[in-house]
Every structure is written in structure tokens, then in C-alpha cells.
PDB file of N, CA, C and O in Angstrom:
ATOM      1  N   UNK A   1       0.842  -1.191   0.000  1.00 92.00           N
ATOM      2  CA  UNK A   1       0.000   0.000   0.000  1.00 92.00           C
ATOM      3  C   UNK A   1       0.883   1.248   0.000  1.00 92.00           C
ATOM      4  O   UNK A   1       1.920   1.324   0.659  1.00 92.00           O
ATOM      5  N   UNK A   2       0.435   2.162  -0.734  1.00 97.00           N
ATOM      6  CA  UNK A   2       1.084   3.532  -1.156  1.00 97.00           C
ATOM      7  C   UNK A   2       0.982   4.193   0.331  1.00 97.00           C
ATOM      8  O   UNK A   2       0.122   3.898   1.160  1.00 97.00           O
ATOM      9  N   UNK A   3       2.196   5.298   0.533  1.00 98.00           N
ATOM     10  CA  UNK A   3       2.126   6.309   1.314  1.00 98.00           C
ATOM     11  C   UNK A   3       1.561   7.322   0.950  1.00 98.00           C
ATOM     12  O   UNK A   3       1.215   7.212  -0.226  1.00 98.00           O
ATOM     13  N   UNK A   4       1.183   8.672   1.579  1.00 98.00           N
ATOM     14  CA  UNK A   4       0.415   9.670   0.736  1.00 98.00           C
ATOM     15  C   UNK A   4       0.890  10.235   1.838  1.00 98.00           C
ATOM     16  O   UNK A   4       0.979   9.859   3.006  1.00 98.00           O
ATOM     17  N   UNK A   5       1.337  11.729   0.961  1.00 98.00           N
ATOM     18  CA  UNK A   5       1.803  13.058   1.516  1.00 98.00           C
ATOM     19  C   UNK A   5       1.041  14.065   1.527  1.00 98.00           C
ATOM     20  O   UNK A   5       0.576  14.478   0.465  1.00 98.00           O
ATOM     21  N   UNK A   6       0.697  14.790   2.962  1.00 98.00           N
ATOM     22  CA  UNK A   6       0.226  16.390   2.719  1.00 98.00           C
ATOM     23  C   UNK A   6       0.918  17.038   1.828  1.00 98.00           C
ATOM     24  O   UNK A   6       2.147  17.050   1.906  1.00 98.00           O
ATOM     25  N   UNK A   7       0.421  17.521   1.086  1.00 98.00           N
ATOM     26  CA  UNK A   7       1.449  18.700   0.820  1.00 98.00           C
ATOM     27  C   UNK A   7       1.447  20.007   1.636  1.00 98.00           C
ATOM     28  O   UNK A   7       2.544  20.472   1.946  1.00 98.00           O
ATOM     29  N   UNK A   8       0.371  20.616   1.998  1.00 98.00           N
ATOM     30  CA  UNK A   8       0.780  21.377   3.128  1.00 98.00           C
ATOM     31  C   UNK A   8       1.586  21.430   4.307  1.00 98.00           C
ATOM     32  O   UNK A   8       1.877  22.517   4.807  1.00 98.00           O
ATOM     33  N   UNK A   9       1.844  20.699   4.634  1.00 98.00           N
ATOM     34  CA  UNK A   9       2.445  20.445   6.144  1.00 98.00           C
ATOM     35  C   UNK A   9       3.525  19.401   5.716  1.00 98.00           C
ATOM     36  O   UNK A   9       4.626  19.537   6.249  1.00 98.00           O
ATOM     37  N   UNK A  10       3.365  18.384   4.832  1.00 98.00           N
ATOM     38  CA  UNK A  10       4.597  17.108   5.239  1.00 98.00           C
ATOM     39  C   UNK A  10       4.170  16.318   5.753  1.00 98.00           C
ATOM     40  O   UNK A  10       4.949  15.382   5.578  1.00 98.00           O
ATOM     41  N   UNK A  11       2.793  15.759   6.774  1.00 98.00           N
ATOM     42  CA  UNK A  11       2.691  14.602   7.389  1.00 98.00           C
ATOM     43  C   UNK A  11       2.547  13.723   6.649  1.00 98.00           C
ATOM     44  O   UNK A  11       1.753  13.983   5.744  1.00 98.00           O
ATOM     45  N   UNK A  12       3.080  12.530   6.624  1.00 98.00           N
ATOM     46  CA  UNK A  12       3.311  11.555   5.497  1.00 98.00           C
ATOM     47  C   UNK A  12       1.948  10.261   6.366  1.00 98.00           C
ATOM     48  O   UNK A  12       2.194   9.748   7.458  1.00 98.00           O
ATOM     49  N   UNK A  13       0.813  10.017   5.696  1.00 98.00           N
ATOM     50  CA  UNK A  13       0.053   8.619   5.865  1.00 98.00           C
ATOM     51  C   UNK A  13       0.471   7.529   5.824  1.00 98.00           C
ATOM     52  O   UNK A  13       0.764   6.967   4.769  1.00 98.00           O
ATOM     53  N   UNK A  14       0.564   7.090   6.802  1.00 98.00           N
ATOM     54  CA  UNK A  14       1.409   5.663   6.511  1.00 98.00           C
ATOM     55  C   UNK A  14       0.160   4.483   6.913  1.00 98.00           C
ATOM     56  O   UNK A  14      -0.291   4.554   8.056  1.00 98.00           O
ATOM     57  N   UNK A  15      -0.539   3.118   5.726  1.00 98.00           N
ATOM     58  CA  UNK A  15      -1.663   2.401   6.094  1.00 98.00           C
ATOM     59  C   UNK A  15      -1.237   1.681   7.114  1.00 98.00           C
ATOM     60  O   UNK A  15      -2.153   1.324   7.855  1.00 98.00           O
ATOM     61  N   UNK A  16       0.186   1.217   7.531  1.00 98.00           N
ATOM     62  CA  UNK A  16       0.153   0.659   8.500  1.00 98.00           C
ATOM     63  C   UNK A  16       0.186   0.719   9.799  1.00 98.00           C
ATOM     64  O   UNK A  16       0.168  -0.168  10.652  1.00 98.00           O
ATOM     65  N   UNK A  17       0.246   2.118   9.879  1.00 98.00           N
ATOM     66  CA  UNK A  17       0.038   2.906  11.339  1.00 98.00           C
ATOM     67  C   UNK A  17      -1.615   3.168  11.132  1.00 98.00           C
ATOM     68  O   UNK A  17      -2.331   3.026  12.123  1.00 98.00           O
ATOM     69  N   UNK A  18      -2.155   3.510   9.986  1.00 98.00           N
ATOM     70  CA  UNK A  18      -3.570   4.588   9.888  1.00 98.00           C
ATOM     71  C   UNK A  18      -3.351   5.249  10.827  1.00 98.00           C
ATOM     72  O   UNK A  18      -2.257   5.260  11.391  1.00 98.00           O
ATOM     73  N   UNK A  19      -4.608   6.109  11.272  1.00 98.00           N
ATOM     74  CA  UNK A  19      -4.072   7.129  12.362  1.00 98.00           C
ATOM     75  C   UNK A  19      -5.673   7.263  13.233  1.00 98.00           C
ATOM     76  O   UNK A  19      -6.785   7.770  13.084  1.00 98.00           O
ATOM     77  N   UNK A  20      -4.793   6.329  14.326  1.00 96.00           N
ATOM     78  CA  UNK A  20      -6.019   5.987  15.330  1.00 96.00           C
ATOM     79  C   UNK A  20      -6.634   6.639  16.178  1.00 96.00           C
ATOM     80  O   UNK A  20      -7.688   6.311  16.725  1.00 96.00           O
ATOM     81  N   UNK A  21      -5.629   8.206  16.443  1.00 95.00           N
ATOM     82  CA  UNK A  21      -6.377   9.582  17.256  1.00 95.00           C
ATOM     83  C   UNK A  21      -7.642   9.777  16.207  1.00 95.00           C
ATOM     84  O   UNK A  21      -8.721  10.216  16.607  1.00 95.00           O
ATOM     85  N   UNK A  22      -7.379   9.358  14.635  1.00 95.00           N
ATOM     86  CA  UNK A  22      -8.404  10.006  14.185  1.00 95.00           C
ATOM     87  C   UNK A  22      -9.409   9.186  14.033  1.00 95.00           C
ATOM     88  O   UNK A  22     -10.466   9.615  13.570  1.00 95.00           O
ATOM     89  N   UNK A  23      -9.271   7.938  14.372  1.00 96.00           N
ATOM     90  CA  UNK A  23     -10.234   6.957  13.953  1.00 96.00           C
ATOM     91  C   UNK A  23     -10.189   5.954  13.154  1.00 96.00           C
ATOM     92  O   UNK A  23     -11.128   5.198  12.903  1.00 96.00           O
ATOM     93  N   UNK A  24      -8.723   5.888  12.573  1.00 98.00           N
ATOM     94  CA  UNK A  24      -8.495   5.165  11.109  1.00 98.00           C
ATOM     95  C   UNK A  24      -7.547   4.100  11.671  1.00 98.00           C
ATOM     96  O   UNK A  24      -6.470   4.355  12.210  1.00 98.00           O
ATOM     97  N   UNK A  25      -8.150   2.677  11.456  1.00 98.00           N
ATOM     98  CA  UNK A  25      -7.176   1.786  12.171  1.00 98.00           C
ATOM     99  C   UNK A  25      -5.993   1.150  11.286  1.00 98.00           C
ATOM    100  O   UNK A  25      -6.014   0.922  10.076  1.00 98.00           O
ATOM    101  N   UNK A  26      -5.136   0.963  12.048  1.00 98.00           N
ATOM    102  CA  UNK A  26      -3.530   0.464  10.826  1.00 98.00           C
ATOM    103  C   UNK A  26      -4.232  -0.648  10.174  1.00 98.00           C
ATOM    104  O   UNK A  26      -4.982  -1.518  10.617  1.00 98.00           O
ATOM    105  N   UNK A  27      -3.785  -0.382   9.004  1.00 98.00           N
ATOM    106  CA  UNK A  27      -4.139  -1.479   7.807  1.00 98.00           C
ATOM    107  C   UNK A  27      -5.187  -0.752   7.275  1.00 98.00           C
ATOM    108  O   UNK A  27      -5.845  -1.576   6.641  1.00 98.00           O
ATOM    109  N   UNK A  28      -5.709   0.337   7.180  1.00 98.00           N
ATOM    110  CA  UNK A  28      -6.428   1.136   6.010  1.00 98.00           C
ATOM    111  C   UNK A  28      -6.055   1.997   5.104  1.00 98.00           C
ATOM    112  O   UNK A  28      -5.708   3.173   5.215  1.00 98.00           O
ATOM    113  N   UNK A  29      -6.191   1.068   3.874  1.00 98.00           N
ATOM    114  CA  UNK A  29      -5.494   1.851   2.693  1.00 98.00           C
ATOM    115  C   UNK A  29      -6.321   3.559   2.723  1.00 98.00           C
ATOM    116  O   UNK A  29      -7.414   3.966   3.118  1.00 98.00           O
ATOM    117  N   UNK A  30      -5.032   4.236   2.034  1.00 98.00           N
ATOM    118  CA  UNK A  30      -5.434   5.836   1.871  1.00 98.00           C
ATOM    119  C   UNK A  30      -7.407   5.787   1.021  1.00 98.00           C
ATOM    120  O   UNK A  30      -8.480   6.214   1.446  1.00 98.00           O
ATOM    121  N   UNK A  31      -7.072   5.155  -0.086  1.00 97.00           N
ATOM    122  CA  UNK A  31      -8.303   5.183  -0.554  1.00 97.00           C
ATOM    123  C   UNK A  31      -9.537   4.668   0.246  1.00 97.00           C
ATOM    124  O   UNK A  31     -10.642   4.952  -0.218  1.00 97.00           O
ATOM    125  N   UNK A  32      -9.492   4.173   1.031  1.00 98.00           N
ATOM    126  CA  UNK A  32     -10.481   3.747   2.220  1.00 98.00           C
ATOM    127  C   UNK A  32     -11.055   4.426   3.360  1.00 98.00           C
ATOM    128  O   UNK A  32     -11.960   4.139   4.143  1.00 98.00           O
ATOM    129  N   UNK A  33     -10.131   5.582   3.207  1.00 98.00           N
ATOM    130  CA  UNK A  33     -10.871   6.292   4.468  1.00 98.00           C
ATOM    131  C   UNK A  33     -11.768   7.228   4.028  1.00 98.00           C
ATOM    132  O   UNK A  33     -11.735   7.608   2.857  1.00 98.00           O
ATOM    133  N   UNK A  34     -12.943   7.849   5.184  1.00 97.00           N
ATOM    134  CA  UNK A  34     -13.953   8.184   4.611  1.00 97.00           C
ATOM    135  C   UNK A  34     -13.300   9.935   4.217  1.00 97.00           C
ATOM    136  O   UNK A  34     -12.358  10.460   4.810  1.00 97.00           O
ATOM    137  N   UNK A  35     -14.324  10.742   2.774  1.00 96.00           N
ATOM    138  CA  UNK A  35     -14.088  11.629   2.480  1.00 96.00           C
ATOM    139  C   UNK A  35     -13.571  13.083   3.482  1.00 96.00           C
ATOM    140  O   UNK A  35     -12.849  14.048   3.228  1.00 96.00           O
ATOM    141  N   UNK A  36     -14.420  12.615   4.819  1.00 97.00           N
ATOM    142  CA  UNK A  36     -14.600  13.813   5.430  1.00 97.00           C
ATOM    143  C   UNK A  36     -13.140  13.880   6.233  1.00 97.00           C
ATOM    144  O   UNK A  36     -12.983  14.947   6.826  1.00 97.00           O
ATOM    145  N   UNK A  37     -11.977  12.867   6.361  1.00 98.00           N
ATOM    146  CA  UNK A  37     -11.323  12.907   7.275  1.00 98.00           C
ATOM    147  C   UNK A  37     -10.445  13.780   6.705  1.00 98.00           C
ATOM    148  O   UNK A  37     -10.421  14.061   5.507  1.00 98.00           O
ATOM    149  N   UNK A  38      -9.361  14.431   7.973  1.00 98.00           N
ATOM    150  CA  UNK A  38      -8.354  15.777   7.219  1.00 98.00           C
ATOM    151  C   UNK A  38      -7.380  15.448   8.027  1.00 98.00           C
ATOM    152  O   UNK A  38      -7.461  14.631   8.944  1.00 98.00           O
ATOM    153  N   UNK A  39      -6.406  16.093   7.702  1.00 98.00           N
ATOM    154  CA  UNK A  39      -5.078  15.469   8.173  1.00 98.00           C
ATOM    155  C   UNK A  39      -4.747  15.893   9.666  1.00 98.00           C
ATOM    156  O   UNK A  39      -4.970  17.044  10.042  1.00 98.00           O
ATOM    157  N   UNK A  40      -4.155  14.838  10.585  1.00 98.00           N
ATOM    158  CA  UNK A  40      -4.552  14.892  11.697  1.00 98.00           C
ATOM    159  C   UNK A  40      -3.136  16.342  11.890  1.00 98.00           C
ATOM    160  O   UNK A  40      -3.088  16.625  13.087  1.00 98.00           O
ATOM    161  N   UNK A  41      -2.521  16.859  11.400  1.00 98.00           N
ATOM    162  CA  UNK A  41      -1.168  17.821  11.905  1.00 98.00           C
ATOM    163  C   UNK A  41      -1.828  19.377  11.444  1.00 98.00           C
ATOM    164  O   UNK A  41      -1.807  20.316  12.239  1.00 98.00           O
ATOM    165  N   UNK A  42      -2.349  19.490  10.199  1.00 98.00           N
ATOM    166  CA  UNK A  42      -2.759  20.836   9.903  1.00 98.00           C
ATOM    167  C   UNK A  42      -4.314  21.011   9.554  1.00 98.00           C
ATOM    168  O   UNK A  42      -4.776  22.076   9.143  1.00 98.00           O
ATOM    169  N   UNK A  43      -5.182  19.681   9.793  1.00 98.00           N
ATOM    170  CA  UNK A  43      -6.770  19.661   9.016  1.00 98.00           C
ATOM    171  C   UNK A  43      -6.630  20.216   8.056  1.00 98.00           C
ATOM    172  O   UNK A  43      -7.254  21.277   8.030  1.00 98.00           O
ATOM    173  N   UNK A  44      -5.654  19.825   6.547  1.00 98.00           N
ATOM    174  CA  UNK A  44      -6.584  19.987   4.951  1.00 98.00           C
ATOM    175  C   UNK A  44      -7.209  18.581   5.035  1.00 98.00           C
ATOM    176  O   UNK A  44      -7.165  17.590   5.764  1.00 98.00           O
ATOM    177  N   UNK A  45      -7.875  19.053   3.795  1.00 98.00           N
ATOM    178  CA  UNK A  45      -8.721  17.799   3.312  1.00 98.00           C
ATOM    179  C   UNK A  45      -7.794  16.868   2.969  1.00 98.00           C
ATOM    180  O   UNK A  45      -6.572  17.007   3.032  1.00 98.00           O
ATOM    181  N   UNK A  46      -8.647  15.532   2.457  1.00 98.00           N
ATOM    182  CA  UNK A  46      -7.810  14.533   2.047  1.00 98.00           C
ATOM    183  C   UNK A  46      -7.304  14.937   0.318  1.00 98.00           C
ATOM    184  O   UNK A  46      -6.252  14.521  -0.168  1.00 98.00           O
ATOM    185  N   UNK A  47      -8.086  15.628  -0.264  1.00 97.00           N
ATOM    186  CA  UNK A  47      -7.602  15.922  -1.635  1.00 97.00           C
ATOM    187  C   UNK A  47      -6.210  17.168  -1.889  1.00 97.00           C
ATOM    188  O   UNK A  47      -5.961  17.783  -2.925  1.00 97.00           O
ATOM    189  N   UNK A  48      -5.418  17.244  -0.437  1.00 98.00           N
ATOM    190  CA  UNK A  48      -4.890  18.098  -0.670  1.00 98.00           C
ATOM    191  C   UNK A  48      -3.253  17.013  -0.045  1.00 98.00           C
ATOM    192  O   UNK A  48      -2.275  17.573   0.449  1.00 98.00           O
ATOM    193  N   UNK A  49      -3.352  15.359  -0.252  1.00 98.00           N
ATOM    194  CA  UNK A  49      -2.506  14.676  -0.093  1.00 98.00           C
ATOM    195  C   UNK A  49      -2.230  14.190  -1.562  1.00 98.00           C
ATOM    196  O   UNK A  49      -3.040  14.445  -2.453  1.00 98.00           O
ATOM    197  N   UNK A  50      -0.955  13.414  -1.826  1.00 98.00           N
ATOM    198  CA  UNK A  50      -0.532  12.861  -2.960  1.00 98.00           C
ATOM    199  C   UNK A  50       0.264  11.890  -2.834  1.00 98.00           C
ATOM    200  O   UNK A  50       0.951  11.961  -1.815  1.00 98.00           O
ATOM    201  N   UNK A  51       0.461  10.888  -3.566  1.00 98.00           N
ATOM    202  CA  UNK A  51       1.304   9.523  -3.390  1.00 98.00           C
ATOM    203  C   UNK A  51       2.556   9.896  -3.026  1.00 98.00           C
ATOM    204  O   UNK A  51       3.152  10.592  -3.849  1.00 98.00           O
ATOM    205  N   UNK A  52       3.012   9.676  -2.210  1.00 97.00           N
ATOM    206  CA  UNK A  52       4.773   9.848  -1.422  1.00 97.00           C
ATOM    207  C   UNK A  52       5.553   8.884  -2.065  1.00 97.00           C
ATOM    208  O   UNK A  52       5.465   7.656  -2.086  1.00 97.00           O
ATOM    209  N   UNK A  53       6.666  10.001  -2.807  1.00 83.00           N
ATOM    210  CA  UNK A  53       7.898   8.561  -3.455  1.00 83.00           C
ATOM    211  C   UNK A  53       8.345   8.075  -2.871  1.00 83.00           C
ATOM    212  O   UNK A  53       9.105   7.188  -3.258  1.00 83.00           O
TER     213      UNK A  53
END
């Protein structure tokens, strides 16, 4: 499973952590989480992340 980068801020998504302050348990791919969630370091949306090389 792909990583995905804010671009605002840098916090990098990683599925195997997901991010469980926010609700998202490890092992949920980026495309799986629901629309409304935003990034837990600066709240953008999720459309403002991109695949991390």
C-alpha cells in the first residue's frame, strides 16, 4: 500500500500505522478512508494529499 503526503504540512500517511487519534485503524489503505477525514497535523482535506515517493 502507497504512502500519501500532505502537501501542506509534510505529514506523510502511513496504512500501516492509519491514524487511530483520528479513527483510522492500521491497515487502512489511503483510498479507504472516509471523504470527510483531514489530516490529523494541519486539518486539509484529504484531496490536498498525494502519493509519497
Amino acid at each position: 500500500m502507497d504512502k500519501y503526503l500532505c502537501e501542506p504540512c509534510g505529514y506523510i500517511y502511513d496504512p500501516e500505522v492509519g491514524d487511530p487519534d483520528g479513527g483510522i485503524a492500521p491497515g487502512t489503505a489511503f483510498e479507504d478512508i472516509p471523504d470527510d477525514w483531514v489530516c490529523p497535523v494541519c486539518g486539509a482535506s484529504k484531496d490536498a494529499f498525494v502519493v509519497a515517493d
